mmCIF file of C-alpha atoms in Angstrom:
data_model
loop_
_atom_site.group_PDB
_atom_site.id
_atom_site.type_symbol
_atom_site.label_atom_id
_atom_site.label_comp_id
_atom_site.label_asym_id
_atom_site.label_seq_id
_atom_site.Cartn_x
_atom_site.Cartn_y
_atom_site.Cartn_z
ATOM 1 C CA UNK A 1 -23.130 129.808 153.166
ATOM 2 C CA UNK A 2 -26.269 127.638 153.046
ATOM 3 C CA UNK A 3 -25.793 124.173 151.599
ATOM 4 C CA UNK A 4 -27.330 123.608 148.155
ATOM 5 C CA UNK A 5 -28.003 120.093 146.897
ATOM 6 C CA UNK A 6 -26.942 119.643 143.286
ATOM 7 C CA UNK A 7 -26.916 117.273 140.376
ATOM 8 C CA UNK A 8 -23.198 116.908 139.577
ATOM 9 C CA UNK A 9 -21.996 115.581 136.224
ATOM 10 C CA UNK A 10 -18.391 114.381 136.562
ATOM 11 C CA UNK A 11 -16.596 113.824 133.256
ATOM 12 C CA UNK A 12 -13.353 111.867 133.266
ATOM 13 C CA UNK A 13 -11.846 109.375 130.848
ATOM 14 C CA UNK A 14 -9.900 107.976 133.831
ATOM 15 C CA UNK A 15 -11.937 106.475 136.668
ATOM 16 C CA UNK A 16 -11.948 103.615 139.179
ATOM 17 C CA UNK A 17 -10.831 100.856 139.128
ATOM 18 C CA UNK A 18 -8.057 102.729 137.329
ATOM 19 C CA UNK A 19 -5.750 104.803 139.547
ATOM 20 C CA UNK A 20 -7.491 108.155 139.810
ATOM 21 C CA UNK A 21 -6.978 110.692 142.577
ATOM 22 C CA UNK A 22 -10.377 112.277 142.040
ATOM 23 C CA UNK A 23 -12.392 109.150 141.564
ATOM 24 C CA UNK A 24 -14.984 107.012 143.276
ATOM 25 C CA UNK A 25 -13.986 108.113 146.782
ATOM 26 C CA UNK A 26 -14.773 111.754 146.018
ATOM 27 C CA UNK A 27 -18.005 110.812 144.223
ATOM 28 C CA UNK A 28 -19.177 108.829 147.254
ATOM 29 C CA UNK A 29 -18.360 111.821 149.463
ATOM 30 C CA UNK A 30 -20.606 114.028 147.338
ATOM 31 C CA UNK A 31 -23.404 111.468 147.479
ATOM 32 C CA UNK A 32 -23.064 111.421 151.266
ATOM 33 C CA UNK A 33 -23.511 115.199 151.212
ATOM 34 C CA UNK A 34 -26.872 114.656 149.529
ATOM 35 C CA UNK A 35 -25.874 115.461 145.943
ATOM 36 C CA UNK A 36 -26.932 113.435 142.898
ATOM 37 C CA UNK A 37 -23.781 112.316 141.106
ATOM 38 C CA UNK A 38 -23.368 110.915 137.612
ATOM 39 C CA UNK A 39 -20.006 109.978 136.092
ATOM 40 C CA UNK A 40 -19.319 109.739 132.356
ATOM 41 C CA UNK A 41 -16.237 107.645 131.719
ATOM 42 C CA UNK A 42 -15.075 104.747 129.544
ATOM 43 C CA UNK A 43 -14.021 101.160 130.203
ATOM 44 C CA UNK A 44 -10.986 100.884 132.505
ATOM 45 C CA UNK A 45 -7.781 100.156 130.585
ATOM 46 C CA UNK A 46 -4.992 102.419 131.905
ATOM 47 C CA UNK A 47 -2.001 101.955 131.875
ATOM 48 C CA UNK A 48 -1.887 98.715 129.864
ATOM 49 C CA UNK A 49 -4.313 99.712 127.111
ATOM 50 C CA UNK A 50 -6.265 96.514 127.771
ATOM 51 C CA UNK A 51 -9.725 96.461 129.304
ATOM 52 C CA UNK A 52 -9.620 95.310 132.930
ATOM 53 C CA UNK A 53 -10.891 91.835 133.850
ATOM 54 C CA UNK A 54 -14.586 91.875 134.666
ATOM 55 C CA UNK A 55 -15.375 94.496 132.016
ATOM 56 C CA UNK A 56 -16.355 94.001 128.390
ATOM 57 C CA UNK A 57 -16.270 96.923 125.990
ATOM 58 C CA UNK A 58 -19.691 97.817 124.587
ATOM 59 C CA UNK A 59 -21.519 100.951 123.453
ATOM 60 C CA UNK A 60 -22.770 101.778 126.940
ATOM 61 C CA UNK A 61 -22.752 100.218 130.376
ATOM 62 C CA UNK A 62 -24.453 101.741 133.406
ATOM 63 C CA UNK A 63 -23.722 100.719 136.988
ATOM 64 C CA UNK A 64 -24.579 102.251 140.339
ATOM 65 C CA UNK A 65 -21.812 102.011 142.938
ATOM 66 C CA UNK A 66 -22.737 103.119 146.464
ATOM 67 C CA UNK A 67 -25.205 105.634 145.076
ATOM 68 C CA UNK A 68 -22.909 106.890 142.295
ATOM 69 C CA UNK A 69 -24.233 106.407 138.763
ATOM 70 C CA UNK A 70 -21.304 105.441 136.530
ATOM 71 C CA UNK A 71 -21.888 105.488 132.778
ATOM 72 C CA UNK A 72 -19.153 103.755 130.761
ATOM 73 C CA UNK A 73 -19.115 104.541 127.048
ATOM 74 C CA UNK A 74 -17.274 102.887 124.193
ATOM 75 C CA UNK A 75 -14.015 104.478 123.072
ATOM 76 C CA UNK A 76 -11.079 103.478 120.939
ATOM 77 C CA UNK A 77 -8.565 101.777 123.232
ATOM 78 C CA UNK A 78 -4.959 101.153 122.325
ATOM 79 C CA UNK A 79 -1.695 100.493 124.134
ATOM 80 C CA UNK A 80 0.229 101.637 121.051
ATOM 81 C CA UNK A 81 2.713 104.499 121.407
ATOM 82 C CA UNK A 82 1.358 105.998 118.172
ATOM 83 C CA UNK A 83 0.262 109.620 118.635
ATOM 84 C CA UNK A 84 -2.563 109.089 116.139
ATOM 85 C CA UNK A 85 -3.840 106.096 118.090
ATOM 86 C CA UNK A 86 -3.724 108.054 121.345
ATOM 87 C CA UNK A 87 -5.542 110.970 119.685
ATOM 88 C CA UNK A 88 -8.227 108.543 118.482
ATOM 89 C CA UNK A 89 -8.637 107.311 122.056
ATOM 90 C CA UNK A 90 -9.220 110.834 123.381
ATOM 91 C CA UNK A 91 -11.442 111.980 120.513
ATOM 92 C CA UNK A 92 -13.686 108.905 120.446
ATOM 93 C CA UNK A 93 -14.347 109.202 124.165
ATOM 94 C CA UNK A 94 -15.004 112.934 123.880
ATOM 95 C CA UNK A 95 -17.512 112.560 121.038
ATOM 96 C CA UNK A 96 -19.534 109.841 122.758
ATOM 97 C CA UNK A 97 -19.370 111.562 126.164
ATOM 98 C CA UNK A 98 -20.590 114.805 124.589
ATOM 99 C CA UNK A 99 -23.478 113.081 122.826
ATOM 100 C CA UNK A 100 -24.526 111.335 126.025
ATOM 101 C CA UNK A 101 -24.288 114.550 128.081
ATOM 102 C CA UNK A 102 -26.352 116.534 125.569
ATOM 103 C CA UNK A 103 -29.268 114.092 125.717
ATOM 104 C CA UNK A 104 -29.178 113.325 129.436
ATOM 105 C CA UNK A 105 -30.795 115.121 132.334
ATOM 106 C CA UNK A 106 -29.504 118.663 132.769
ATOM 107 C CA UNK A 107 -26.957 118.905 135.612
ATOM 108 C CA UNK A 108 -26.473 121.822 137.957
ATOM 109 C CA UNK A 109 -22.692 121.636 137.719
ATOM 110 C CA UNK A 110 -20.295 119.944 135.305
ATOM 111 C CA UNK A 111 -16.925 118.929 136.775
ATOM 112 C CA UNK A 112 -14.506 118.397 133.859
ATOM 113 C CA UNK A 113 -11.578 116.358 135.134
ATOM 114 C CA UNK A 114 -9.529 114.209 132.746
ATOM 115 C CA UNK A 115 -8.178 114.975 130.246
ATOM 116 C CA UNK A 116 -8.536 118.683 130.858
ATOM 117 C CA UNK A 117 -8.533 119.873 127.219
ATOM 118 C CA UNK A 118 -11.172 117.493 125.848
ATOM 119 C CA UNK A 119 -13.459 117.419 128.887
ATOM 120 C CA UNK A 120 -13.263 121.216 128.835
ATOM 121 C CA UNK A 121 -14.846 121.128 125.358
ATOM 122 C CA UNK A 122 -17.813 119.205 126.775
ATOM 123 C CA UNK A 123 -18.130 121.744 129.595
ATOM 124 C CA UNK A 124 -18.136 124.674 127.175
ATOM 125 C CA UNK A 125 -20.783 123.130 124.891
ATOM 126 C CA UNK A 126 -23.071 122.288 127.826
ATOM 127 C CA UNK A 127 -22.616 125.830 129.088
ATOM 128 C CA UNK A 128 -23.600 127.304 125.717
ATOM 129 C CA UNK A 129 -26.518 124.969 124.985
ATOM 130 C CA UNK A 130 -27.894 124.248 128.468
ATOM 131 C CA UNK A 131 -26.693 127.210 130.507
ATOM 132 C CA UNK A 132 -24.694 124.978 132.846
ATOM 133 C CA UNK A 133 -21.660 126.354 134.681
ATOM 134 C CA UNK A 134 -18.635 124.093 134.795
ATOM 135 C CA UNK A 135 -15.459 123.521 136.778
ATOM 136 C CA UNK A 136 -12.249 122.574 134.988
ATOM 137 C CA UNK A 137 -9.547 120.722 136.923
ATOM 138 C CA UNK A 138 -5.930 121.391 135.901
ATOM 139 C CA UNK A 139 -3.735 118.400 136.708
ATOM 140 C CA UNK A 140 -1.285 119.051 133.861
ATOM 141 C CA UNK A 141 -0.413 122.578 132.816
ATOM 142 C CA UNK A 142 -0.737 122.651 129.035
ATOM 143 C CA UNK A 143 1.035 123.355 126.763
ATOM 144 C CA UNK A 144 3.915 123.522 129.273
ATOM 145 C CA UNK A 145 3.776 119.761 129.842
ATOM 146 C CA UNK A 146 4.181 119.168 126.111
ATOM 147 C CA UNK A 147 7.120 121.570 125.896
ATOM 148 C CA UNK A 148 8.718 119.711 128.818
ATOM 149 C CA UNK A 149 8.567 116.513 126.738
ATOM 150 C CA UNK A 150 10.409 118.125 123.848
ATOM 151 C CA UNK A 151 7.824 119.839 121.640
ATOM 152 C CA UNK A 152 8.868 123.142 120.089
ATOM 153 C CA UNK A 153 7.556 125.982 122.254
ATOM 154 C CA UNK A 154 7.091 128.190 119.191
ATOM 155 C CA UNK A 155 5.558 125.436 117.053
ATOM 156 C CA UNK A 156 2.044 125.532 115.643
ATOM 157 C CA UNK A 157 0.764 122.593 117.717
ATOM 158 C CA UNK A 158 1.886 124.148 120.991
ATOM 159 C CA UNK A 159 0.444 127.541 120.048
ATOM 160 C CA UNK A 160 -2.915 126.024 119.104
ATOM 161 C CA UNK A 161 -3.140 124.029 122.332
ATOM 162 C CA UNK A 162 -2.186 127.115 124.340
ATOM 163 C CA UNK A 163 -4.950 129.085 122.648
ATOM 164 C CA UNK A 164 -7.503 126.340 123.260
ATOM 165 C CA UNK A 165 -6.595 125.999 126.958
ATOM 166 C CA UNK A 166 -6.995 129.755 127.406
ATOM 167 C CA UNK A 167 -10.501 129.488 125.965
ATOM 168 C CA UNK A 168 -11.346 126.710 128.440
ATOM 169 C CA UNK A 169 -10.005 128.790 131.347
ATOM 170 C CA UNK A 170 -12.019 131.849 130.360
ATOM 171 C CA UNK A 171 -15.257 129.890 129.850
ATOM 172 C CA UNK A 172 -15.010 127.911 133.101
ATOM 173 C CA UNK A 173 -16.894 129.136 136.147
ATOM 174 C CA UNK A 174 -14.094 127.905 138.387
ATOM 175 C CA UNK A 175 -10.635 126.452 137.857
ATOM 176 C CA UNK A 176 -9.115 123.968 140.298
ATOM 177 C CA UNK A 177 -5.306 123.715 140.311
ATOM 178 C CA UNK A 178 -2.999 121.411 142.293
ATOM 179 C CA UNK A 179 -0.390 123.992 143.344
ATOM 180 C CA UNK A 180 0.135 127.674 144.010
ATOM 181 C CA UNK A 181 2.627 127.669 141.151
ATOM 182 C CA UNK A 182 -0.063 126.602 138.692
ATOM 183 C CA UNK A 183 -2.294 129.400 139.973
ATOM 184 C CA UNK A 184 0.439 131.991 139.497
ATOM 185 C CA UNK A 185 1.123 130.722 135.979
ATOM 186 C CA UNK A 186 -2.540 131.039 134.983
ATOM 187 C CA UNK A 187 -2.845 134.527 136.462
ATOM 188 C CA UNK A 188 0.200 135.560 134.421
ATOM 189 C CA UNK A 189 -1.692 134.322 131.328
ATOM 190 C CA UNK A 190 -4.570 136.649 132.045
ATOM 191 C CA UNK A 191 -6.919 134.258 133.868
ATOM 192 C CA UNK A 192 -8.855 136.098 136.616
ATOM 193 C CA UNK A 193 -7.396 135.134 139.988
ATOM 194 C CA UNK A 194 -10.880 135.134 141.528
ATOM 195 C CA UNK A 195 -11.908 131.993 139.652
ATOM 196 C CA UNK A 196 -8.776 129.916 140.462
ATOM 197 C CA UNK A 197 -8.788 127.663 143.542
ATOM 198 C CA UNK A 198 -5.769 125.764 144.805
ATOM 199 C CA UNK A 199 -6.843 122.315 145.987
ATOM 200 C CA UNK A 200 -3.991 119.955 146.785
ATOM 201 C CA UNK A 201 -4.176 116.378 145.615
ATOM 202 C CA UNK A 202 -4.394 113.689 148.261
ATOM 203 C CA UNK A 203 -3.155 110.115 148.357
ATOM 204 C CA UNK A 204 -6.068 107.831 147.376
ATOM 205 C CA UNK A 205 -4.573 105.017 149.487
ATOM 206 C CA UNK A 206 -4.464 107.039 152.697
ATOM 207 C CA UNK A 207 -6.779 104.615 154.514
ATOM 208 C CA UNK A 208 -4.591 101.675 153.475
ATOM 209 C CA UNK A 209 -1.525 103.576 154.661
ATOM 210 C CA UNK A 210 -3.096 104.258 158.053
ATOM 211 C CA UNK A 211 -3.904 100.562 158.433
ATOM 212 C CA UNK A 212 -0.372 99.591 157.399
ATOM 213 C CA UNK A 213 1.145 102.055 159.866
ATOM 214 C CA UNK A 214 -1.015 100.695 162.661
ATOM 215 C CA UNK A 215 0.223 97.216 161.892
ATOM 216 C CA UNK A 216 3.932 98.012 161.943
ATOM 217 C CA UNK A 217 6.486 99.012 164.507
ATOM 218 C CA UNK A 218 7.478 102.291 162.845
ATOM 219 C CA UNK A 219 10.654 103.051 164.800
ATOM 220 C CA UNK A 220 13.856 104.669 163.639
ATOM 221 C CA UNK A 221 16.380 102.239 162.200
ATOM 222 C CA UNK A 222 19.158 101.031 164.459
ATOM 223 C CA UNK A 223 22.264 103.218 164.257
ATOM 224 C CA UNK A 224 24.340 100.217 163.089
ATOM 225 C CA UNK A 225 22.130 99.167 160.174
ATOM 226 C CA UNK A 226 22.401 100.365 156.608
ATOM 227 C CA UNK A 227 20.454 103.475 155.665
ATOM 228 C CA UNK A 228 17.854 102.391 153.094
ATOM 229 C CA UNK A 229 16.958 105.150 150.630
ATOM 230 C CA UNK A 230 13.903 104.094 148.631
ATOM 231 C CA UNK A 231 12.622 105.459 145.339
ATOM 232 C CA UNK A 232 9.281 104.009 144.202
ATOM 233 C CA UNK A 233 7.522 104.994 141.003
ATOM 234 C CA UNK A 234 8.013 105.489 137.319
ATOM 235 C CA UNK A 235 11.582 105.305 136.019
ATOM 236 C CA UNK A 236 11.263 107.573 133.021
ATOM 237 C CA UNK A 237 12.582 110.685 131.321
ATOM 238 C CA UNK A 238 10.678 113.069 133.581
ATOM 239 C CA UNK A 239 12.187 111.446 136.691
ATOM 240 C CA UNK A 240 15.736 111.591 135.247
ATOM 241 C CA UNK A 241 17.136 109.369 137.999
ATOM 242 C CA UNK A 242 20.746 109.117 136.800
ATOM 243 C CA UNK A 243 21.787 111.942 139.137
ATOM 244 C CA UNK A 244 20.207 110.219 142.133
ATOM 245 C CA UNK A 245 21.864 106.922 141.174
ATOM 246 C CA UNK A 246 25.273 108.570 140.756
ATOM 247 C CA UNK A 247 24.868 110.501 144.015
ATOM 248 C CA UNK A 248 24.282 107.329 146.032
ATOM 249 C CA UNK A 249 26.634 105.165 143.975
ATOM 250 C CA UNK A 250 29.585 107.472 144.677
ATOM 251 C CA UNK A 251 28.519 108.440 148.203
ATOM 252 C CA UNK A 252 31.478 107.997 150.585
ATOM 253 C CA UNK A 253 29.456 106.268 153.296
ATOM 254 C CA UNK A 254 29.217 102.580 152.284
ATOM 255 C CA UNK A 255 26.238 101.979 154.586
ATOM 256 C CA UNK A 256 23.857 103.939 152.328
ATOM 257 C CA UNK A 257 21.806 101.802 149.913
ATOM 258 C CA UNK A 258 19.436 103.009 147.193
ATOM 259 C CA UNK A 259 16.543 100.708 146.301
ATOM 260 C CA UNK A 260 14.525 101.506 143.182
ATOM 261 C CA UNK A 261 11.031 100.049 142.804
ATOM 262 C CA UNK A 262 9.176 100.370 139.512
ATOM 263 C CA UNK A 263 9.570 100.240 135.765
ATOM 264 C CA UNK A 264 9.909 102.735 132.950
ATOM 265 C CA UNK A 265 11.627 103.627 129.717
ATOM 266 C CA UNK A 266 14.911 104.563 131.411
ATOM 267 C CA UNK A 267 15.218 101.554 133.692
ATOM 268 C CA UNK A 268 17.376 99.529 131.319
ATOM 269 C CA UNK A 269 19.707 102.473 130.731
ATOM 270 C CA UNK A 270 20.095 103.004 134.479
ATOM 271 C CA UNK A 271 20.797 99.318 135.050
ATOM 272 C CA UNK A 272 23.571 99.566 132.446
ATOM 273 C CA UNK A 273 24.933 102.644 134.233
ATOM 274 C CA UNK A 274 25.019 100.831 137.570
ATOM 275 C CA UNK A 275 26.804 97.818 136.099
ATOM 276 C CA UNK A 276 29.355 99.874 134.165
ATOM 277 C CA UNK A 277 30.273 101.918 137.242
ATOM 278 C CA UNK A 278 30.130 98.932 139.620
ATOM 279 C CA UNK A 279 27.734 100.556 142.070
ATOM 280 C CA UNK A 280 27.190 97.859 144.649
ATOM 281 C CA UNK A 281 24.812 99.942 146.734
ATOM 282 C CA UNK A 282 22.162 100.651 144.037
ATOM 283 C CA UNK A 283 19.582 97.877 143.723
ATOM 284 C CA UNK A 284 16.712 97.545 141.254
ATOM 285 C CA UNK A 285 13.774 95.813 142.891
ATOM 286 C CA UNK A 286 11.361 95.848 139.938
ATOM 287 C CA UNK A 287 7.628 96.424 139.951
ATOM 288 C CA UNK A 288 5.680 96.060 143.187
ATOM 289 C CA UNK A 289 1.876 96.093 143.189
ATOM 290 C CA UNK A 290 0.042 99.051 144.677
ATOM 291 C CA UNK A 291 -1.314 96.793 147.424
ATOM 292 C CA UNK A 292 2.218 95.962 148.581
ATOM 293 C CA UNK A 293 4.201 99.128 147.873
ATOM 294 C CA UNK A 294 3.232 100.923 151.073
ATOM 295 C CA UNK A 295 4.715 98.162 153.183
ATOM 296 C CA UNK A 296 7.937 98.816 151.241
ATOM 297 C CA UNK A 297 7.741 102.559 151.870
ATOM 298 C CA UNK A 298 7.037 102.122 155.559
ATOM 299 C CA UNK A 299 10.083 99.859 155.844
ATOM 300 C CA UNK A 300 12.381 102.492 154.297
ATOM 301 C CA UNK A 301 14.589 104.912 156.234
ATOM 302 C CA UNK A 302 14.472 107.729 153.667
ATOM 303 C CA UNK A 303 12.119 108.284 150.743
ATOM 304 C CA UNK A 304 13.554 109.980 147.659
ATOM 305 C CA UNK A 305 11.616 112.092 145.158
ATOM 306 C CA UNK A 306 13.376 113.383 142.046
ATOM 307 C CA UNK A 307 12.322 115.042 138.785
ATOM 308 C CA UNK A 308 14.232 116.478 135.884
ATOM 309 C CA UNK A 309 15.268 120.111 136.295
ATOM 310 C CA UNK A 310 12.529 121.925 134.383
ATOM 311 C CA UNK A 311 10.552 125.153 134.981
ATOM 312 C CA UNK A 312 7.245 123.248 134.886
ATOM 313 C CA UNK A 313 8.281 120.822 137.618
ATOM 314 C CA UNK A 314 9.274 123.669 139.901
ATOM 315 C CA UNK A 315 5.643 124.777 140.098
ATOM 316 C CA UNK A 316 4.062 121.344 140.405
ATOM 317 C CA UNK A 317 3.663 118.906 143.292
ATOM 318 C CA UNK A 318 4.423 115.327 142.191
ATOM 319 C CA UNK A 319 2.021 112.757 143.602
ATOM 320 C CA UNK A 320 4.878 110.960 145.377
ATOM 321 C CA UNK A 321 4.986 113.966 147.718
ATOM 322 C CA UNK A 322 1.599 113.094 149.193
ATOM 323 C CA UNK A 323 2.276 109.362 149.480
ATOM 324 C CA UNK A 324 5.740 109.960 150.991
ATOM 325 C CA UNK A 325 4.381 112.332 153.618
ATOM 326 C CA UNK A 326 1.434 110.076 154.379
ATOM 327 C CA UNK A 327 3.690 107.143 155.337
ATOM 328 C CA UNK A 328 5.602 109.333 157.798
ATOM 329 C CA UNK A 329 9.206 108.973 156.659
ATOM 330 C CA UNK A 330 12.030 111.508 156.198
ATOM 331 C CA UNK A 331 12.064 112.793 152.630
ATOM 332 C CA UNK A 332 14.930 113.655 150.318
ATOM 333 C CA UNK A 333 13.152 115.995 147.909
ATOM 334 C CA UNK A 334 15.078 116.883 144.745
ATOM 335 C CA UNK A 335 12.553 118.638 142.554
ATOM 336 C CA UNK A 336 13.105 122.309 143.284
ATOM 337 C CA UNK A 337 10.686 125.186 143.586
ATOM 338 C CA UNK A 338 7.374 124.918 145.402
ATOM 339 C CA UNK A 339 7.535 121.309 146.578
ATOM 340 C CA UNK A 340 11.051 121.768 148.015
ATOM 341 C CA UNK A 341 9.683 124.724 149.963
ATOM 342 C CA UNK A 342 6.768 122.636 151.282
ATOM 343 C CA UNK A 343 9.108 119.935 152.596
ATOM 344 C CA UNK A 344 11.177 122.554 154.423
ATOM 345 C CA UNK A 345 8.035 124.234 155.748
ATOM 346 C CA UNK A 346 6.821 120.902 157.078
ATOM 347 C CA UNK A 347 10.165 119.971 158.646
ATOM 348 C CA UNK A 348 9.731 116.672 156.794
ATOM 349 C CA UNK A 349 13.290 116.143 155.554
ATOM 350 C CA UNK A 350 15.913 117.845 153.421
ATOM 351 C CA UNK A 351 15.952 119.241 149.900
ATOM 352 C CA UNK A 352 18.351 119.226 146.965
ATOM 353 C CA UNK A 353 18.498 120.670 143.495
ATOM 354 C CA UNK A 354 17.409 118.188 140.807
ATOM 355 C CA UNK A 355 20.010 116.664 138.499
ATOM 356 C CA UNK A 356 22.829 117.810 140.800
ATOM 357 C CA UNK A 357 24.929 114.971 142.202
ATOM 358 C CA UNK A 358 26.720 117.363 144.527
ATOM 359 C CA UNK A 359 23.500 118.841 145.920
ATOM 360 C CA UNK A 360 21.899 115.422 146.428
ATOM 361 C CA UNK A 361 24.979 114.107 148.223
ATOM 362 C CA UNK A 362 25.031 117.158 150.467
ATOM 363 C CA UNK A 363 21.369 116.655 151.354
ATOM 364 C CA UNK A 364 21.935 112.960 152.029
ATOM 365 C CA UNK A 365 24.878 113.823 154.287
ATOM 366 C CA UNK A 366 22.656 116.210 156.256
ATOM 367 C CA UNK A 367 20.064 113.483 156.721
ATOM 368 C CA UNK A 368 22.612 110.969 157.955
ATOM 369 C CA UNK A 369 24.046 113.527 160.375
ATOM 370 C CA UNK A 370 20.533 113.999 161.809
ATOM 371 C CA UNK A 371 19.619 110.355 162.157
ATOM 372 C CA UNK A 372 18.293 110.967 165.655
ATOM 373 C CA UNK A 373 15.744 113.377 164.111
ATOM 374 C CA UNK A 374 14.339 110.915 161.582
ATOM 375 C CA UNK A 375 11.413 109.920 163.752
ATOM 376 C CA UNK A 376 10.413 113.547 164.282
ATOM 377 C CA UNK A 377 10.831 114.318 160.568
ATOM 378 C CA UNK A 378 8.539 111.420 159.741
ATOM 379 C CA UNK A 379 5.943 112.566 162.259
ATOM 380 C CA UNK A 380 6.154 116.119 160.909
ATOM 381 C CA UNK A 381 5.625 114.777 157.393
ATOM 382 C CA UNK A 382 2.590 112.810 158.529
ATOM 383 C CA UNK A 383 1.154 115.801 160.411
ATOM 384 C CA UNK A 384 1.640 118.081 157.404
ATOM 385 C CA UNK A 385 -0.147 115.567 155.214
ATOM 386 C CA UNK A 386 -3.117 115.394 157.573
ATOM 387 C CA UNK A 387 -3.368 119.174 157.865
ATOM 388 C CA UNK A 388 -2.799 120.103 154.198
ATOM 389 C CA UNK A 389 -2.961 117.164 151.781
ATOM 390 C CA UNK A 390 -5.537 114.792 153.265
ATOM 391 C CA UNK A 391 -8.814 114.012 151.525
ATOM 392 C CA UNK A 392 -10.654 115.328 154.585
ATOM 393 C CA UNK A 393 -9.200 118.807 154.085
ATOM 394 C CA UNK A 394 -9.398 118.913 150.304
ATOM 395 C CA UNK A 395 -12.848 117.382 149.965
ATOM 396 C CA UNK A 396 -14.028 120.391 151.962
ATOM 397 C CA UNK A 397 -12.231 122.768 149.595
ATOM 398 C CA UNK A 398 -13.955 121.141 146.621
ATOM 399 C CA UNK A 399 -17.300 121.334 148.436
ATOM 400 C CA UNK A 400 -16.719 125.072 148.757
ATOM 401 C CA UNK A 401 -15.945 125.354 145.027
ATOM 402 C CA UNK A 402 -19.228 123.637 144.165
ATOM 403 C CA UNK A 403 -21.155 125.829 146.589
ATOM 404 C CA UNK A 404 -19.746 128.975 145.021
ATOM 405 C CA UNK A 405 -20.572 127.755 141.503
ATOM 406 C CA UNK A 406 -24.091 126.770 142.525
ATOM 407 C CA UNK A 407 -24.724 130.216 143.996
ATOM 408 C CA UNK A 408 -23.504 131.765 140.731
ATOM 409 C CA UNK A 409 -26.165 129.676 138.983
ATOM 410 C CA UNK A 410 -28.942 130.811 141.307
#
């Protein structure tokens, strides 16, 4: 298929220097391909709800970064947990982004990224008024994600959001999803399979990881040392780490140690659990900056990934999967479903059922019994990442999506 140069309008409330998988790196890639790229975003403030140093909130700020035009628009910003305040944040951004997009130069393609529901509205309106095709990127499957947090599946809010998301799917020229499970779920909802493309997420820090790996002696731990199991990330309700803590805390082999890096709403409760049960081999290490965390991961023996047992999580691929594989360490994956299957396919470690102490202990026992295979597991994880999850592979998949959309426009 002949390459077509395009004007791409990328709409995302989340953008660099905030942590964003599809961010400045992807935009620079498109510019290198010869495309004209414009980003509509707001002032960086996630996750604290406070504008990052070096930025001052105003009506509009335009900057060009390595050929990428980044337009930052005012929006309501709050770090409050109030649902109304969060809704105001989303709606204010959407209204200003829509107004800017309507009166700016017509793009060839709109890529609606984050959040999916509100950026999808902008894509639909530009399609209707300017005849522009758009791509919607599904990072969270709605309303399933809301149901997983406790909302009533049969409630009015969930039904309205479900209806709206179906409209976005049907109006989009192409739909990008992060897993095969998401694709299957959308097909079951009546979305044409022909417009859905599975594009795996990558680890935005993959270059940093490669540099860190080059600078370390990444050998298997000595047989006499303790086996360090590391969990790094959010410690919240979705992660539901009590089962992992209990599994290691009551594990019969005293040489196994679980280190937890990060913060979250369930951290204090887990610390109380550890103290009350006198687990001497479970250690809370606190928050570690993103610039330092990969040195921690590379120094681990086993990397643990765990989510609550939920139908939604069985069809998703948590971002820790990509970062864990990229650092080349054996993985204890306790999520279930598709991502468990990927770890087994890669030969990258062992799997367990989430929220099952018995299953996690069995998986950990298998890993310890195969200590001589840890180096090969880590290499297999790294190879699988390079072949399936890397930005190199998935940038190309997104290039193909844009090419197909552009040919539909012609």
